[in-house]
Short mmCIF file of C-alpha atoms in Angstrom, two decimals:
data_model
loop_
_atom_site.label_atom_id
_atom_site.label_comp_id
_atom_site.label_asym_id
_atom_site.label_seq_id
_atom_site.Cartn_x
_atom_site.Cartn_y
_atom_site.Cartn_z
CA MET A 12 -36.41 -23.13 89.72
CA ILE A 13 -36.62 -21.65 86.22
CA PHE A 14 -35.36 -23.01 83.36
CA ARG A 15 -34.21 -20.20 80.49
CA SER A 16 -34.63 -21.65 76.87
CA LEU A 17 -31.07 -21.73 75.03
CA GLN A 18 -32.38 -21.76 71.78
CA THR A 19 -32.91 -18.61 69.91
CA ASP A 20 -35.96 -16.61 68.95
CA PRO A 21 -35.87 -17.41 64.76
CA ARG A 22 -37.17 -13.50 64.18
CA ARG A 23 -34.14 -12.20 65.82
CA ARG A 24 -31.27 -12.00 63.26
CA PRO A 25 -28.35 -10.25 64.75
CA ALA A 26 -27.94 -7.14 63.92
CA ILE A 27 -25.08 -6.64 60.63
CA ALA A 28 -23.47 -3.28 60.64
CA THR A 29 -24.58 -0.96 57.12
CA ARG A 30 -22.12 1.34 55.95
CA ALA A 31 -23.20 3.81 52.82
CA VAL A 32 -21.17 4.05 49.46
CA THR A 33 -18.51 6.95 49.55
CA ILE A 34 -18.16 9.48 46.21
CA LEU A 35 -15.14 8.10 45.88
CA GLU A 36 -15.79 4.99 45.11
CA LEU A 37 -18.93 6.06 42.84
CA LEU A 38 -16.41 7.69 41.11
CA VAL A 39 -13.64 5.08 40.54
CA ALA A 40 -16.60 2.55 39.69
CA VAL A 41 -18.15 4.61 36.84
CA SER A 42 -14.23 5.59 36.07
CA LEU A 43 -13.33 2.15 35.62
CA ILE A 44 -16.89 1.65 33.32
CA SER A 45 -16.29 4.20 31.19
CA PHE A 46 -12.31 2.78 30.67
CA ILE A 47 -14.09 -0.33 29.45
CA ILE A 48 -16.81 0.83 27.36
CA LEU A 49 -13.92 3.19 25.15
CA ALA A 50 -11.66 0.27 25.11
CA LEU A 51 -14.09 -1.54 23.27
CA TYR A 52 -15.18 1.42 21.53
CA GLN A 53 -11.55 1.87 20.18
CA MET A 54 -11.73 -1.90 19.49
CA PHE A 55 -14.70 -2.36 17.38
CA ASP A 56 -13.60 1.21 15.39
CA HIS A 57 -10.26 -0.06 14.90
CA THR A 58 -11.66 -3.22 13.57
CA GLN A 59 -13.99 -1.63 11.01
CA THR A 60 -11.28 0.40 10.15
CA GLN A 61 -9.60 -2.47 8.93
CA MET A 62 -12.69 -4.15 7.82
CA ARG A 63 -13.07 -1.04 5.72
CA ARG A 64 -9.56 -1.06 4.23
CA THR A 65 -10.39 -4.38 3.38
CA VAL A 66 -13.21 -4.34 1.29
CA ARG A 67 -11.33 -0.86 -0.52
CA GLU A 68 -8.68 -3.15 -1.55
CA VAL A 69 -11.01 -6.11 -2.75
CA ASP A 70 -12.43 -3.51 -4.45
CA LYS A 71 -9.23 -2.22 -6.38
CA PHE A 72 -8.27 -5.13 -7.34
CA GLU A 73 -11.69 -7.19 -8.25
CA SER A 74 -12.12 -4.85 -11.32
CA GLY A 75 -8.05 -6.18 -12.13
CA ARG A 76 -9.33 -9.01 -11.91
CA ALA A 77 -12.41 -8.95 -13.90
CA ALA A 78 -11.20 -7.22 -16.84
CA ALA A 79 -8.23 -9.93 -16.84
CA ASP A 80 -10.69 -12.42 -16.54
CA LEU A 81 -12.38 -11.15 -19.74
CA LEU A 82 -9.44 -10.73 -21.98
CA LYS A 83 -8.24 -14.17 -21.01
CA ARG A 84 -10.95 -15.41 -22.00
CA ASP A 85 -11.67 -12.79 -25.90
CA VAL A 86 -8.19 -13.62 -26.11
CA SER A 87 -7.43 -17.75 -25.94
CA GLN A 88 -10.52 -18.29 -28.40
CA MET A 89 -8.55 -16.58 -31.14
CA VAL A 90 -8.74 -18.33 -34.50
CA ALA A 91 -7.09 -17.87 -38.11
CA GLY A 92 -9.53 -16.99 -40.52
CA ASN A 93 -7.56 -17.96 -43.48
CA SER A 94 -9.66 -16.09 -45.64
CA PRO A 95 -7.53 -13.29 -47.44
CA SER A 96 -10.69 -11.19 -47.76
CA GLY A 97 -14.07 -11.04 -46.07
CA ALA A 98 -15.36 -11.31 -42.60
CA ALA A 99 -11.96 -12.83 -41.12
CA ALA A 100 -9.10 -11.58 -43.65
CA VAL A 101 -7.34 -10.14 -39.82
CA ASN A 102 -6.22 -12.75 -37.54
CA PHE A 103 -5.25 -10.65 -35.09
CA PHE A 104 -3.67 -6.92 -34.99
CA ALA A 105 -1.70 -4.96 -31.65
CA GLY A 106 -0.71 -0.95 -31.88
CA THR A 107 -0.74 2.26 -31.53
CA THR A 108 -1.93 3.90 -34.02
CA VAL A 109 -4.71 3.21 -36.22
CA GLY A 110 -4.51 5.18 -39.52
CA THR A 111 -3.57 8.95 -38.42
CA THR A 112 -4.53 8.33 -34.73
CA ASN A 113 -2.65 7.20 -32.18
CA TRP A 114 -4.06 5.74 -29.21
CA SER A 115 -0.79 5.97 -27.14
CA ALA A 116 -0.10 10.01 -27.49
CA GLY A 117 -2.00 10.27 -23.90
CA ALA A 118 0.71 8.19 -22.66
CA PHE A 119 3.43 9.06 -20.30
CA ALA A 120 6.11 8.03 -18.29
CA MET A 121 6.27 7.30 -14.00
CA THR A 122 8.72 7.57 -12.14
CA ASN A 123 9.18 5.46 -8.57
CA ASN A 124 11.12 7.97 -6.01
CA VAL A 125 12.13 5.10 -3.92
CA THR A 126 13.37 2.94 -6.49
CA ASN A 127 14.58 5.46 -9.21
CA SER A 128 13.12 3.21 -11.63
CA VAL A 129 10.55 4.33 -14.72
CA MET A 130 7.47 2.80 -15.64
CA THR A 131 6.91 3.76 -19.35
CA ASN A 132 3.17 3.14 -19.96
CA VAL A 133 1.74 2.42 -23.47
CA LEU A 134 -2.41 2.91 -24.33
CA GLN A 135 -2.54 0.16 -27.06
CA VAL A 136 -5.71 -1.23 -29.36
CA ALA A 137 -5.48 -4.65 -30.09
CA TYR A 138 -8.05 -6.77 -32.67
CA PHE A 139 -8.81 -10.60 -32.82
CA SER A 140 -11.33 -12.42 -34.55
CA SER A 141 -13.06 -15.71 -33.15
CA PHE A 142 -15.46 -18.10 -34.24
CA ASP A 143 -19.11 -19.08 -32.74
CA SER A 144 -20.27 -22.50 -34.49
CA ALA A 145 -23.56 -22.35 -32.55
CA ALA A 146 -23.59 -18.54 -33.51
CA THR A 147 -25.01 -20.09 -37.72
CA PRO A 148 -24.58 -17.76 -40.18
CA ASN A 149 -23.16 -14.98 -38.32
CA ASN A 150 -20.60 -17.37 -36.57
CA TRP A 151 -17.97 -14.62 -37.18
CA ASN A 152 -16.98 -12.53 -34.12
CA ALA A 153 -14.96 -9.58 -34.01
CA VAL A 154 -13.19 -8.21 -30.35
CA ALA A 155 -11.19 -4.73 -30.01
CA TYR A 156 -10.09 -3.10 -27.28
CA ARG A 157 -8.62 -0.01 -27.11
CA VAL A 158 -8.11 2.84 -23.90
CA ALA A 159 -9.88 5.79 -24.73
CA SER A 160 -11.17 8.61 -23.28
CA SER A 161 -13.41 8.22 -19.84
CA THR A 162 -16.40 10.30 -21.24
CA ASN A 163 -15.70 9.40 -25.10
CA ALA A 164 -14.55 6.14 -26.86
CA THR A 165 -13.85 8.28 -29.84
CA ALA A 166 -12.24 10.04 -28.43
CA LEU A 167 -7.70 10.14 -26.90
CA ALA A 168 -6.45 9.65 -23.14
CA SER A 169 -5.58 12.71 -23.58
CA ASP A 170 -4.56 13.54 -20.08
CA GLY A 171 -3.48 9.61 -19.52
CA LEU A 172 -5.82 8.50 -17.50
CA GLY A 173 -8.41 6.91 -19.49
CA THR A 174 -10.84 3.44 -19.87
CA LEU A 175 -10.97 0.34 -21.44
CA TYR A 176 -13.44 -0.35 -23.67
CA ARG A 177 -14.67 -3.80 -25.26
CA TRP A 178 -16.06 -3.56 -28.93
CA THR A 179 -17.48 -6.58 -30.16
CA THR A 180 -19.98 -7.26 -33.56
CA ASN A 181 -20.48 -10.54 -35.45
CA ALA A 182 -20.86 -12.01 -39.04
CA ASN A 183 -21.01 -14.51 -41.24
CA ARG A 184 -17.99 -15.14 -43.53
CA PHE A 185 -18.75 -13.11 -46.96
CA THR A 186 -19.60 -10.65 -44.87
CA THR A 187 -16.95 -7.13 -45.88
CA ASN A 188 -13.89 -7.55 -43.72
CA LEU A 189 -14.79 -7.16 -39.83
CA GLN A 190 -11.87 -5.26 -39.06
CA TYR A 191 -12.83 -2.27 -41.10
CA ALA A 192 -15.61 -1.83 -38.91
CA PHE A 193 -13.28 -1.14 -36.15
CA PHE A 194 -10.46 0.78 -38.34
CA GLY A 195 -12.63 2.39 -39.95
CA PHE A 196 -14.34 3.91 -36.90
CA PRO A 197 -16.31 6.09 -36.22
CA GLY A 198 -18.61 4.12 -37.76
CA PRO A 199 -22.08 2.21 -36.83
CA GLY A 200 -19.55 0.01 -34.67
CA ALA A 201 -19.45 2.88 -32.24
CA THR A 202 -22.17 2.04 -30.65
CA ASN A 203 -20.46 -1.06 -29.85
CA PHE A 204 -18.68 -0.19 -27.02
CA GLN A 205 -18.44 -1.71 -23.62
CA ARG A 206 -17.05 0.20 -20.01
CA ILE A 207 -14.09 -2.58 -18.88
CA VAL A 208 -11.73 -0.56 -16.49
CA ASP A 209 -11.78 2.73 -15.21
CA ASN A 210 -8.66 4.20 -14.78
CA VAL A 211 -6.09 2.58 -16.83
CA VAL A 212 -3.22 4.49 -17.08
CA HIS A 213 -0.81 1.42 -19.15
CA PHE A 214 -2.49 -1.16 -21.88
CA ARG A 215 0.10 -3.27 -24.01
CA ILE A 216 -0.43 -6.66 -25.57
CA THR A 217 2.49 -8.25 -27.15
CA ALA A 218 1.97 -11.10 -29.81
CA ILE A 219 4.56 -14.01 -29.33
CA THR A 220 6.23 -15.93 -32.14
CA ASN A 221 8.68 -18.89 -32.11
CA GLY A 222 9.61 -17.31 -28.68
CA ALA A 223 9.83 -13.68 -29.96
CA ALA A 224 7.92 -10.79 -29.47
CA ILE A 225 6.26 -8.67 -32.63
CA THR A 226 7.06 -5.84 -30.73
CA ASN A 227 6.12 -3.43 -34.25
CA GLY A 228 2.19 -4.93 -33.77
CA GLY A 229 1.25 -5.27 -37.30
CA PHE A 230 -1.54 -7.29 -38.84
CA LEU A 231 -1.21 -11.43 -38.75
CA THR A 232 -4.14 -12.56 -41.81
CA ASN A 233 -4.46 -15.79 -43.27
CA THR A 234 -3.28 -18.67 -41.18
CA SER A 235 -1.15 -16.88 -39.04
CA LEU A 236 -1.40 -16.66 -35.53
CA PRO A 237 0.68 -15.65 -32.44
CA SER A 238 2.02 -18.84 -30.41
CA HIS A 239 1.17 -16.76 -26.91
CA VAL A 240 -0.30 -12.73 -25.66
CA GLU A 241 0.89 -11.27 -23.34
CA ILE A 242 -1.54 -8.69 -21.53
CA GLU A 243 -0.18 -5.87 -19.37
CA LEU A 244 -3.20 -3.91 -17.83
CA GLY A 245 -1.88 -1.27 -14.91
CA TYR A 246 -4.57 1.71 -13.55
CA VAL A 247 -5.06 3.45 -10.36
CA ASP A 248 -7.61 3.79 -7.28
CA SER A 249 -10.49 5.94 -8.19
CA ARG A 250 -8.95 8.01 -4.89
CA LEU A 251 -5.81 9.10 -7.13
CA ALA A 252 -7.88 9.49 -9.95
CA GLU A 253 -9.93 12.09 -8.47
CA ARG A 254 -7.26 13.94 -7.11
CA ALA A 255 -5.84 13.85 -10.78
CA ARG A 256 -8.80 14.91 -12.46
CA GLY A 257 -9.07 18.28 -10.10
CA MET A 258 -6.44 19.65 -11.92
CA LEU A 259 -7.76 19.63 -14.70
CA PRO A 260 -7.37 21.45 -17.47
CA ASN A 261 -3.91 21.60 -16.38
CA THR A 262 -2.84 18.42 -17.90
CA ASN A 263 0.31 18.94 -17.43
CA ALA A 264 -0.09 19.37 -14.17
CA VAL A 265 -2.17 16.09 -13.91
CA ARG A 266 0.70 14.63 -15.75
CA ALA A 267 3.26 15.47 -13.36
CA TYR A 268 0.80 14.31 -10.21
CA LEU A 269 0.39 10.65 -11.70
CA SER A 270 3.73 9.94 -12.69
CA THR A 271 5.24 10.10 -8.93
CA ASN A 272 2.43 8.01 -7.58
CA VAL A 273 3.43 4.40 -9.95
CA ALA A 274 3.47 2.53 -6.43
CA ASN A 275 0.03 3.34 -6.63
CA VAL A 276 0.02 1.69 -10.07
CA HIS A 277 -2.37 -1.60 -9.86
CA LEU A 278 -0.21 -3.89 -12.44
CA PHE A 279 -1.86 -7.07 -14.07
CA ARG A 280 0.01 -9.26 -16.57
CA MET A 281 -0.41 -12.46 -18.13
CA GLN A 282 0.57 -14.55 -21.05
CA ILE A 283 -2.21 -16.63 -22.41
CA PRO A 284 -1.07 -19.89 -24.84
CA ILE A 285 -3.26 -19.48 -28.61
CA ARG A 286 -4.53 -22.93 -29.56
CA PRO A 287 -3.37 -23.55 -33.32
CA GLY A 288 -6.18 -24.04 -35.81
CA GLN A 289 -8.19 -22.55 -38.47
CA GLN A 290 -12.31 -21.87 -39.37
#
């Protein structure tokens, strides 16, 4: 009798059916991969666009915040000189006209076509004194702000768009009144101007005393100081300003274009308390 082993030879494997991938299946796979890649690209592109927009918005407001912080610091340090003459004769001044020059001559009204509201722009000049006990003998500081031409701190912002400049100098108590170095401008103090923020369309500083605003500007001298100072700073972003300046030298076209874009004005408003006291 012949016995046959029932054990399968391990070297022998059952045949596995194989089949080639069809062109249709390959096209479907490639299409799915392409769709996934395209969807990821669109998602990343949208995210990048949003991030760029956020950065632009931050940049728009950052210059205004920096200017507002600087204004707040300077104004809050205002002191009364109680001096009829000398460096500290004038404690505070805010207005539009210095001598015969109206620095607000280039300002204009802006209309919101949606709400039909009107924003009346003003470009003021502000001057005040402060005292630095560590700067002996030149303890007295004069600080001033004005909106002037973006290319020349001595010229008016005639097209309604200007640059906010900060001016400062110091002296001892017996120096000739520091206001003359500013209000007698142009003069030696012209080199003391620093650019703070560009594309400004509105700058107003209002002194408040006993709850009432001093609306006509004027000088505060001797021991007089406001109880509060209200500041308004409005500016437009660089893109809008570039489009407007592209219409020069037609200043009427610039004003007409800007006047319909009041919704694009970034406005900062703050009220700063002034500590009583004198040096």
